[in-house]
Amino acid sequence: MPKGRLLTETSALLQRAGWGLTGYRERAHFYRIKSGGFPNLSAKVFHERDIPIQVAIGNYDLGICGSDWIEELLAKYPSSALLKVRNLGYGGNALYITASPFGGASTVEEVKAKPGIIRIASEYPNLAESFALNLRLRQFSVFPLWGAAEVYPPESADLALVSGTTEELLHYGLVPVSKVLDVSAFLIANRNSWESKDMGEVVASICDKVMAQEQHSSPDTATKPEIAGQYLCGEAAKDIVRFALPDGHQQLPTFRLLTKAGIHINDYPSAVGNRRPTTNLSGVTIKVIRPQDMPLQVANGNFDLAITGRDWLMEHLYQFPSSPVRELLDLKLGRVKIVAVVSKDLSAADVRSLRQLNAERAVPLRVASEYVNIADKYARDNHLGLYRVVPTWGASEAFLPEDADLLIENTQTGRTLARHNLRIIDTLFQSTACLIGNTNRVSTSIKQEGIKSIIEILRMAVEEI
Amino acid sequence: MRIQRCKGTRDLSPEEMAGFRLIEGAFRDCCLKWGYKEVRTPTLEYLHLFTSTGTLTPGMLGKVYSFLDWDGWSGERVVLRPDGTIPVARLYIDTMEKEELAKLFYVANVFIFEETGKKTRERWQCGAELIGAGAPLADVELVMLALEVLKRLRLEGIELRLSHAGVIRALLAKLELTPEEQTRTFDLILDGDVEALAKVKLERPELGRTLPPLLDLKGKSSGFLKNLKALFAQDLPELEPSLDDFINIAELLEAVGCDYQIDIASGRGFEYYTGVIFQLFKDEEKIGGGGRYDALIPLIGGKDISASGFALYLDRLMNLVKPKALAKPPSQRILIRAEPEAVKEGFSTADYLREAGYMAEFYLGAQQQADFEWTLDIQSKAPRFILTDQVDQRRFEAQTTNEILALLSR
């Protein structure tokens, strides 16, 4: 069952279906849910994006999620054991390839005619790649993102594949270039389970209650939106330092450090989701994006400086050793440990005993992590033998023990892990917030000076702590 | 736990490798004698080499093995070579562009994802590319070269089917499709949808008058094409240049006594074809094909130069060719057993025998004497050599290697 966007309506549907669920609500601390109506059913709450993967690999028989994530999986893995059972009719939405009206290419024809590499930013990298291949774009780069794709065009990407309504696109200051997909909530099943297990009662309970809802398709009126600010592109932007600040829980400590350094950012953290706050630093533009996405963005020169975690920098460098991104300054904020974790029910006290345990098993060790490359390297370096890395998008502690055997996760105090009956068997490294930059030569000396001065201001603020 | 072979891959056993090398050898030998030179391109290429219109069809692009490698931070994907021709065209642009005529050949593996994993995803091709020759004679040379290789492999009943990309395109242009629809329909035809043209036809009934005879084109002579040219002169004058080219090639093939069948809608192959497309069949199985691709080299950044080529499918040929009937009689095998004190002598004697054209193997404890024509025991004291004929168990003694040779060749 999904968290987030689809939770309220899914919960209402299952209530009508007589499931009698307790604890399936926003901000619930428990992921495992029992059904009063179906005592033999056990359910778990996941990030929507995890659900098609979990169902396809057979950890779950049934799932509910948006069709966008189903198609994202099938775009890359068409032979997945995934069955789309029923359109549930709610959660209506669409995926659009979008562009900024100021980017110089906001129709399919203009995009095709644009010289050079077309940069596409998206949380849906597989669908973005299919789009580019079907359009026969000659040279393109897809930047996979954890979020906030809407803020990338025009400076940080030429196109963004985003989900939303046309009204929302206008709000972001984007124009639709092409509609990729209509999205709604779907009931999905694992193909093998569907073929061999009797799930009739459960499926019927849902399908009987699905209202034959009218599909509201919003008209694709491509009216020019009103844009709050102006973007500097090309020649005009060559001296500007582009600085990425993190969204999420790192905002407050980052804000405090910047304030201490005398850097004022207006509307950060923003109550209204403003991702382009202004600053008193001259010659600097600020954009607020996911810390996970920063190393790749800095590597590609879309940003000059960024504040992210060392964990995400390592994740990036493990995947791409030749990347030009480096840590410039340890900001000594938000200290966490990256740890290897197993269920307390597993008789493994350290990685050596885990290796022995795995050598005796006939099935692959399932390693779950948000950090797929750190997890992969850890499993490789420790000779865990036959293993598979299962990518997760948050709340990874919920995966043990049913859906994974080993977890690579960050922890501050270890208390959350202990509460979920988990045991830390190894510490990989410590991670704090850090300032990252690109080792490639900067285009202009004015910009070079700008970057240097920000590093120095922050260095002094850090040393005062 | 049993280690498994990767899904969709195959191993080649010693027997299969013997067949593989035999086919490869016949192909190499023919190509060299026709003045072609061998090249080899890397297994990894950048994906964008294959993505533009006019290279691979979307159907094929959806099946390439593409991924981000260790250098992939810029989003630049690499791909396991999905096709043999495009990399050779790239190589030509890269290092040989000064040459006005390049006749190149290769034996290479290509990787195409096949969903069920039941067929092999790594396939071997023997390909030849003729860059810098645009005349019908060049196309005919390639057809004749391909047929010679098959003849050398003693394959009989080979069927040659001809189509023409220029004719298909002119036809699609006449259907007043948008450029996207034209490309899409062309791709459908190339991806093997023989109904693709017929489907378009149904949506445009006013063209029904002229198209049906063309769609069902099956002819066996250039006269057939000439009839068509006369038929369409009024309605489809755009077809004329392509039909003329097609007629020239067909006439040349007739002149050299080569049978063929014309089947326009079967132009299965690659989007880069611009002229004649030829396919080779044996018992309804496609074993090779090729065609003219004049636009490819300029499209991927080279100069405007015409080119054509073909490839034979090695995996399929391996099922058809009988290596035993073709292989040269094998060398006589000699099993050498040396006393511990005579090991040095043993190695030098083996060398000597191999130089003389024999297969000489050391006894390692598991070989069966019956698999050898001869055994040779080497001792530290006289007689130094005892040679035994395994066929009739006759035993000879010798003191020098020359004496052994004399005994062997008696």
PDB file of N, CA, C and O in Angstrom, chain A residues 4-55:
ATOM      1  N   GLY A   4       2.011   8.663   1.023  1.00  0.00           N
ATOM      2  CA  GLY A   4       2.035   9.901   0.230  1.00  0.00           C
ATOM      3  C   GLY A   4       0.745  10.195  -0.499  1.00  0.00           C
ATOM      4  O   GLY A   4      -0.352   9.970  -0.003  1.00  0.00           O
ATOM      5  N   ARG A   5       0.922  10.631  -1.745  1.00  0.00           N
ATOM      6  CA  ARG A   5      -0.151  11.183  -2.570  1.00  0.00           C
ATOM      7  C   ARG A   5      -1.426  10.334  -2.593  1.00  0.00           C
ATOM      8  O   ARG A   5      -2.539  10.856  -2.552  1.00  0.00           O
ATOM      9  N   LEU A   6      -1.259   9.020  -2.676  1.00  0.00           N
ATOM     10  CA  LEU A   6      -2.429   8.160  -2.873  1.00  0.00           C
ATOM     11  C   LEU A   6      -2.988   7.625  -1.567  1.00  0.00           C
ATOM     12  O   LEU A   6      -3.979   6.894  -1.572  1.00  0.00           O
ATOM     13  N   LEU A   7      -2.355   7.965  -0.428  1.00  0.00           N
ATOM     14  CA  LEU A   7      -2.712   7.303   0.829  1.00  0.00           C
ATOM     15  C   LEU A   7      -4.172   7.526   1.210  1.00  0.00           C
ATOM     16  O   LEU A   7      -4.902   6.564   1.489  1.00  0.00           O
ATOM     17  N   THR A   8      -4.628   8.768   1.205  1.00  0.00           N
ATOM     18  CA  THR A   8      -5.970   9.067   1.712  1.00  0.00           C
ATOM     19  C   THR A   8      -7.031   8.309   0.928  1.00  0.00           C
ATOM     20  O   THR A   8      -7.889   7.640   1.516  1.00  0.00           O
ATOM     21  N   GLU A   9      -6.932   8.389  -0.402  1.00  0.00           N
ATOM     22  CA  GLU A   9      -7.967   7.742  -1.213  1.00  0.00           C
ATOM     23  C   GLU A   9      -7.859   6.217  -1.164  1.00  0.00           C
ATOM     24  O   GLU A   9      -8.869   5.520  -1.213  1.00  0.00           O
ATOM     25  N   THR A  10      -6.627   5.714  -1.085  1.00  0.00           N
ATOM     26  CA  THR A  10      -6.462   4.261  -0.974  1.00  0.00           C
ATOM     27  C   THR A  10      -7.058   3.774   0.336  1.00  0.00           C
ATOM     28  O   THR A  10      -7.773   2.766   0.379  1.00  0.00           O
ATOM     29  N   SER A  11      -6.769   4.522   1.404  1.00  0.00           N
ATOM     30  CA  SER A  11      -7.290   4.159   2.710  1.00  0.00           C
ATOM     31  C   SER A  11      -8.825   4.146   2.689  1.00  0.00           C
ATOM     32  O   SER A  11      -9.460   3.210   3.198  1.00  0.00           O
ATOM     33  N   ALA A  12      -9.412   5.173   2.060  1.00  0.00           N
ATOM     34  CA  ALA A  12     -10.879   5.254   1.995  1.00  0.00           C
ATOM     35  C   ALA A  12     -11.441   4.072   1.208  1.00  0.00           C
ATOM     36  O   ALA A  12     -12.439   3.454   1.604  1.00  0.00           O
ATOM     37  N   LEU A  13     -10.790   3.737   0.079  1.00  0.00           N
ATOM     38  CA  LEU A  13     -11.247   2.624  -0.748  1.00  0.00           C
ATOM     39  C   LEU A  13     -11.215   1.315   0.041  1.00  0.00           C
ATOM     40  O   LEU A  13     -12.177   0.536   0.033  1.00  0.00           O
ATOM     41  N   LEU A  14     -10.111   1.077   0.735  1.00  0.00           N
ATOM     42  CA  LEU A  14      -9.966  -0.183   1.462  1.00  0.00           C
ATOM     43  C   LEU A  14     -10.921  -0.232   2.650  1.00  0.00           C
ATOM     44  O   LEU A  14     -11.375  -1.308   3.050  1.00  0.00           O
ATOM     45  N   GLN A  15     -11.245   0.917   3.216  1.00  0.00           N
ATOM     46  CA  GLN A  15     -12.217   0.987   4.309  1.00  0.00           C
ATOM     47  C   GLN A  15     -13.584   0.564   3.774  1.00  0.00           C
ATOM     48  O   GLN A  15     -14.259  -0.273   4.359  1.00  0.00           O
ATOM     49  N   ARG A  16     -13.933   1.135   2.579  1.00  0.00           N
ATOM     50  CA  ARG A  16     -15.212   0.758   1.951  1.00  0.00           C
ATOM     51  C   ARG A  16     -15.226  -0.727   1.618  1.00  0.00           C
ATOM     52  O   ARG A  16     -16.255  -1.378   1.649  1.00  0.00           O
ATOM     53  N   ALA A  17     -14.050  -1.261   1.278  1.00  0.00           N
ATOM     54  CA  ALA A  17     -13.957  -2.668   0.891  1.00  0.00           C
ATOM     55  C   ALA A  17     -13.998  -3.596   2.102  1.00  0.00           C
ATOM     56  O   ALA A  17     -13.853  -4.812   1.955  1.00  0.00           O
ATOM     57  N   GLY A  18     -14.118  -2.997   3.280  1.00  0.00           N
ATOM     58  CA  GLY A  18     -14.263  -3.799   4.489  1.00  0.00           C
ATOM     59  C   GLY A  18     -12.973  -4.430   4.989  1.00  0.00           C
ATOM     60  O   GLY A  18     -12.997  -5.492   5.592  1.00  0.00           O
ATOM     61  N   TRP A  19     -11.851  -3.771   4.738  1.00  0.00           N
ATOM     62  CA  TRP A  19     -10.578  -4.338   5.176  1.00  0.00           C
ATOM     63  C   TRP A  19     -10.343  -4.168   6.673  1.00  0.00           C
ATOM     64  O   TRP A  19      -9.577  -4.911   7.255  1.00  0.00           O
ATOM     65  N   GLY A  20     -10.943  -3.124   7.243  1.00  0.00           N
ATOM     66  CA  GLY A  20     -10.780  -2.893   8.685  1.00  0.00           C
ATOM     67  C   GLY A  20      -9.334  -2.690   9.083  1.00  0.00           C
ATOM     68  O   GLY A  20      -8.809  -3.370   9.957  1.00  0.00           O
ATOM     69  N   LEU A  21      -8.675  -1.757   8.415  1.00  0.00           N
ATOM     70  CA  LEU A  21      -7.255  -1.527   8.696  1.00  0.00           C
ATOM     71  C   LEU A  21      -7.096  -0.555   9.856  1.00  0.00           C
ATOM     72  O   LEU A  21      -7.854   0.390   9.989  1.00  0.00           O
ATOM     73  N   THR A  22      -6.106  -0.824  10.673  1.00  0.00           N
ATOM     74  CA  THR A  22      -5.766   0.175  11.684  1.00  0.00           C
ATOM     75  C   THR A  22      -4.337   0.636  11.413  1.00  0.00           C
ATOM     76  O   THR A  22      -3.465  -0.165  11.105  1.00  0.00           O
ATOM     77  N   GLY A  23      -4.134   1.929  11.527  1.00  0.00           N
ATOM     78  CA  GLY A  23      -2.775   2.463  11.438  1.00  0.00           C
ATOM     79  C   GLY A  23      -2.330   2.800  10.033  1.00  0.00           C
ATOM     80  O   GLY A  23      -1.177   3.164   9.826  1.00  0.00           O
ATOM     81  N   TYR A  24      -3.221   2.676   9.034  1.00  0.00           N
ATOM     82  CA  TYR A  24      -2.831   3.098   7.681  1.00  0.00           C
ATOM     83  C   TYR A  24      -3.234   4.554   7.520  1.00  0.00           C
ATOM     84  O   TYR A  24      -4.316   4.889   7.071  1.00  0.00           O
ATOM     85  N   ARG A  25      -2.328   5.448   7.941  1.00  0.00           N
ATOM     86  CA  ARG A  25      -2.594   6.884   7.865  1.00  0.00           C
ATOM     87  C   ARG A  25      -1.268   7.611   7.759  1.00  0.00           C
ATOM     88  O   ARG A  25      -0.200   7.009   7.984  1.00  0.00           O
ATOM     89  N   GLU A  26      -1.320   8.889   7.401  1.00  0.00           N
ATOM     90  CA  GLU A  26      -0.100   9.705   7.289  1.00  0.00           C
ATOM     91  C   GLU A  26       0.666   9.686   8.609  1.00  0.00           C
ATOM     92  O   GLU A  26       0.071   9.691   9.682  1.00  0.00           O
ATOM     93  N   ARG A  27       1.966   9.718   8.498  1.00  0.00           N
ATOM     94  CA  ARG A  27       2.868   9.852   9.634  1.00  0.00           C
ATOM     95  C   ARG A  27       2.741   8.713  10.646  1.00  0.00           C
ATOM     96  O   ARG A  27       3.048   8.862  11.813  1.00  0.00           O
ATOM     97  N   ALA A  28       2.215   7.587  10.225  1.00  0.00           N
ATOM     98  CA  ALA A  28       2.165   6.441  11.131  1.00  0.00           C
ATOM     99  C   ALA A  28       3.578   5.910  11.277  1.00  0.00           C
ATOM    100  O   ALA A  28       4.367   5.936  10.331  1.00  0.00           O
ATOM    101  N   HIS A  29       3.921   5.415  12.454  1.00  0.00           N
ATOM    102  CA  HIS A  29       5.294   4.965  12.673  1.00  0.00           C
ATOM    103  C   HIS A  29       5.481   3.494  12.385  1.00  0.00           C
ATOM    104  O   HIS A  29       6.587   2.984  12.417  1.00  0.00           O
ATOM    105  N   PHE A  30       4.373   2.803  12.115  1.00  0.00           N
ATOM    106  CA  PHE A  30       4.512   1.386  11.845  1.00  0.00           C
ATOM    107  C   PHE A  30       4.127   1.099  10.413  1.00  0.00           C
ATOM    108  O   PHE A  30       3.217   1.707   9.875  1.00  0.00           O
ATOM    109  N   TYR A  31       4.887   0.210   9.798  1.00  0.00           N
ATOM    110  CA  TYR A  31       4.693  -0.040   8.386  1.00  0.00           C
ATOM    111  C   TYR A  31       3.869  -1.286   8.138  1.00  0.00           C
ATOM    112  O   TYR A  31       3.320  -1.456   7.075  1.00  0.00           O
ATOM    113  N   ARG A  32       3.822  -2.182   9.143  1.00  0.00           N
ATOM    114  CA  ARG A  32       3.105  -3.444   8.926  1.00  0.00           C
ATOM    115  C   ARG A  32       1.693  -3.296   9.423  1.00  0.00           C
ATOM    116  O   ARG A  32       1.473  -2.846  10.533  1.00  0.00           O
ATOM    117  N   ILE A  33       0.756  -3.697   8.584  1.00  0.00           N
ATOM    118  CA  ILE A  33      -0.635  -3.435   8.897  1.00  0.00           C
ATOM    119  C   ILE A  33      -1.426  -4.722   8.798  1.00  0.00           C
ATOM    120  O   ILE A  33      -1.244  -5.510   7.862  1.00  0.00           O
ATOM    121  N   LYS A  34      -2.287  -4.963   9.812  1.00  0.00           N
ATOM    122  CA  LYS A  34      -3.144  -6.140   9.768  1.00  0.00           C
ATOM    123  C   LYS A  34      -4.546  -5.699   9.366  1.00  0.00           C
ATOM    124  O   LYS A  34      -4.964  -4.575   9.627  1.00  0.00           O
ATOM    125  N   SER A  35      -5.241  -6.615   8.726  1.00  0.00           N
ATOM    126  CA  SER A  35      -6.592  -6.317   8.294  1.00  0.00           C
ATOM    127  C   SER A  35      -7.569  -7.066   9.180  1.00  0.00           C
ATOM    128  O   SER A  35      -7.454  -8.288   9.349  1.00  0.00           O
ATOM    129  N   GLY A  36      -8.557  -6.329   9.761  1.00  0.00           N
ATOM    130  CA  GLY A  36      -9.597  -6.978  10.553  1.00  0.00           C
ATOM    131  C   GLY A  36     -10.499  -7.815   9.661  1.00  0.00           C
ATOM    132  O   GLY A  36     -10.930  -8.903  10.030  1.00  0.00           O
ATOM    133  N   GLY A  37     -10.752  -7.327   8.449  1.00  0.00           N
ATOM    134  CA  GLY A  37     -11.663  -8.011   7.522  1.00  0.00           C
ATOM    135  C   GLY A  37     -11.051  -9.269   6.923  1.00  0.00           C
ATOM    136  O   GLY A  37     -11.746 -10.244   6.651  1.00  0.00           O
ATOM    137  N   PHE A  38      -9.731  -9.241   6.706  1.00  0.00           N
ATOM    138  CA  PHE A  38      -9.040 -10.398   6.091  1.00  0.00           C
ATOM    139  C   PHE A  38      -7.872 -10.802   6.994  1.00  0.00           C
ATOM    140  O   PHE A  38      -6.750 -10.345   6.808  1.00  0.00           O
ATOM    141  N   PRO A  39      -8.146 -11.677   7.985  1.00  0.00           N
ATOM    142  CA  PRO A  39      -7.090 -12.004   8.965  1.00  0.00           C
ATOM    143  C   PRO A  39      -5.862 -12.647   8.321  1.00  0.00           C
ATOM    144  O   PRO A  39      -4.771 -12.579   8.874  1.00  0.00           O
ATOM    145  N   ASN A  40      -6.005 -13.260   7.152  1.00  0.00           N
ATOM    146  CA  ASN A  40      -4.857 -13.920   6.520  1.00  0.00           C
ATOM    147  C   ASN A  40      -4.037 -12.997   5.641  1.00  0.00           C
ATOM    148  O   ASN A  40      -3.106 -13.426   4.972  1.00  0.00           O
ATOM    149  N   LEU A  41      -4.416 -11.726   5.640  1.00  0.00           N
ATOM    150  CA  LEU A  41      -3.729 -10.790   4.765  1.00  0.00           C
ATOM    151  C   LEU A  41      -2.745  -9.976   5.600  1.00  0.00           C
ATOM    152  O   LEU A  41      -3.088  -9.488   6.671  1.00  0.00           O
ATOM    153  N   SER A  42      -1.515  -9.897   5.129  1.00  0.00           N
ATOM    154  CA  SER A  42      -0.592  -8.979   5.798  1.00  0.00           C
ATOM    155  C   SER A  42      -0.153  -7.938   4.789  1.00  0.00           C
ATOM    156  O   SER A  42       0.107  -8.252   3.628  1.00  0.00           O
ATOM    157  N   ALA A  43      -0.126  -6.708   5.251  1.00  0.00           N
ATOM    158  CA  ALA A  43       0.136  -5.599   4.345  1.00  0.00           C
ATOM    159  C   ALA A  43       1.276  -4.753   4.875  1.00  0.00           C
ATOM    160  O   ALA A  43       1.597  -4.781   6.059  1.00  0.00           O
ATOM    161  N   LYS A  44       1.918  -4.049   3.962  1.00  0.00           N
ATOM    162  CA  LYS A  44       3.000  -3.164   4.377  1.00  0.00           C
ATOM    163  C   LYS A  44       2.903  -1.869   3.584  1.00  0.00           C
ATOM    164  O   LYS A  44       2.448  -1.880   2.434  1.00  0.00           O
ATOM    165  N   VAL A  45       3.334  -0.794   4.224  1.00  0.00           N
ATOM    166  CA  VAL A  45       3.262   0.514   3.590  1.00  0.00           C
ATOM    167  C   VAL A  45       4.636   0.868   3.032  1.00  0.00           C
ATOM    168  O   VAL A  45       5.639   0.766   3.732  1.00  0.00           O
ATOM    169  N   PHE A  46       4.666   1.243   1.763  1.00  0.00           N
ATOM    170  CA  PHE A  46       5.933   1.588   1.097  1.00  0.00           C
ATOM    171  C   PHE A  46       5.825   2.944   0.425  1.00  0.00           C
ATOM    172  O   PHE A  46       4.721   3.436   0.158  1.00  0.00           O
ATOM    173  N   HIS A  47       6.989   3.484   0.094  1.00  0.00           N
ATOM    174  CA  HIS A  47       7.032   4.583  -0.868  1.00  0.00           C
ATOM    175  C   HIS A  47       6.464   4.030  -2.173  1.00  0.00           C
ATOM    176  O   HIS A  47       6.774   2.904  -2.568  1.00  0.00           O
ATOM    177  N   GLU A  48       5.649   4.837  -2.836  1.00  0.00           N
ATOM    178  CA  GLU A  48       4.942   4.383  -4.038  1.00  0.00           C
ATOM    179  C   GLU A  48       5.885   3.740  -5.056  1.00  0.00           C
ATOM    180  O   GLU A  48       5.572   2.759  -5.711  1.00  0.00           O
ATOM    181  N   ARG A  49       7.066   4.330  -5.187  1.00  0.00           N
ATOM    182  CA  ARG A  49       8.012   3.889  -6.198  1.00  0.00           C
ATOM    183  C   ARG A  49       8.554   2.484  -5.933  1.00  0.00           C
ATOM    184  O   ARG A  49       8.979   1.784  -6.845  1.00  0.00           O
ATOM    185  N   ASP A  50       8.551   2.079  -4.633  1.00  0.00           N
ATOM    186  CA  ASP A  50       9.054   0.746  -4.280  1.00  0.00           C
ATOM    187  C   ASP A  50       8.063  -0.351  -4.635  1.00  0.00           C
ATOM    188  O   ASP A  50       8.441  -1.516  -4.767  1.00  0.00           O
ATOM    189  N   ILE A  51       6.778   0.014  -4.758  1.00  0.00           N
ATOM    190  CA  ILE A  51       5.723  -1.007  -4.809  1.00  0.00           C
ATOM    191  C   ILE A  51       5.804  -1.897  -6.064  1.00  0.00           C
ATOM    192  O   ILE A  51       5.808  -3.125  -5.940  1.00  0.00           O
ATOM    193  N   PRO A  52       5.918  -1.326  -7.271  1.00  0.00           N
ATOM    194  CA  PRO A  52       6.013  -2.226  -8.439  1.00  0.00           C
ATOM    195  C   PRO A  52       7.222  -3.151  -8.369  1.00  0.00           C
ATOM    196  O   PRO A  52       7.144  -4.323  -8.766  1.00  0.00           O
ATOM    197  N   ILE A  53       8.329  -2.656  -7.830  1.00  0.00           N
ATOM    198  CA  ILE A  53       9.539  -3.489  -7.717  1.00  0.00           C
ATOM    199  C   ILE A  53       9.278  -4.636  -6.749  1.00  0.00           C
ATOM    200  O   ILE A  53       9.588  -5.799  -7.044  1.00  0.00           O
ATOM    201  N   GLN A  54       8.701  -4.312  -5.588  1.00  0.00           N
ATOM    202  CA  GLN A  54       8.452  -5.337  -4.572  1.00  0.00           C
ATOM    203  C   GLN A  54       7.474  -6.394  -5.077  1.00  0.00           C
ATOM    204  O   GLN A  54       7.623  -7.574  -4.787  1.00  0.00           O
ATOM    205  N   VAL A  55       6.478  -5.959  -5.843  1.00  0.00           N
ATOM    206  CA  VAL A  55       5.499  -6.911  -6.384  1.00  0.00           C
ATOM    207  C   VAL A  55       6.146  -7.732  -7.510  1.00  0.00           C
ATOM    208  O   VAL A  55       5.984  -8.949  -7.574  1.00  0.00           O
TER     209      VAL A  55
END
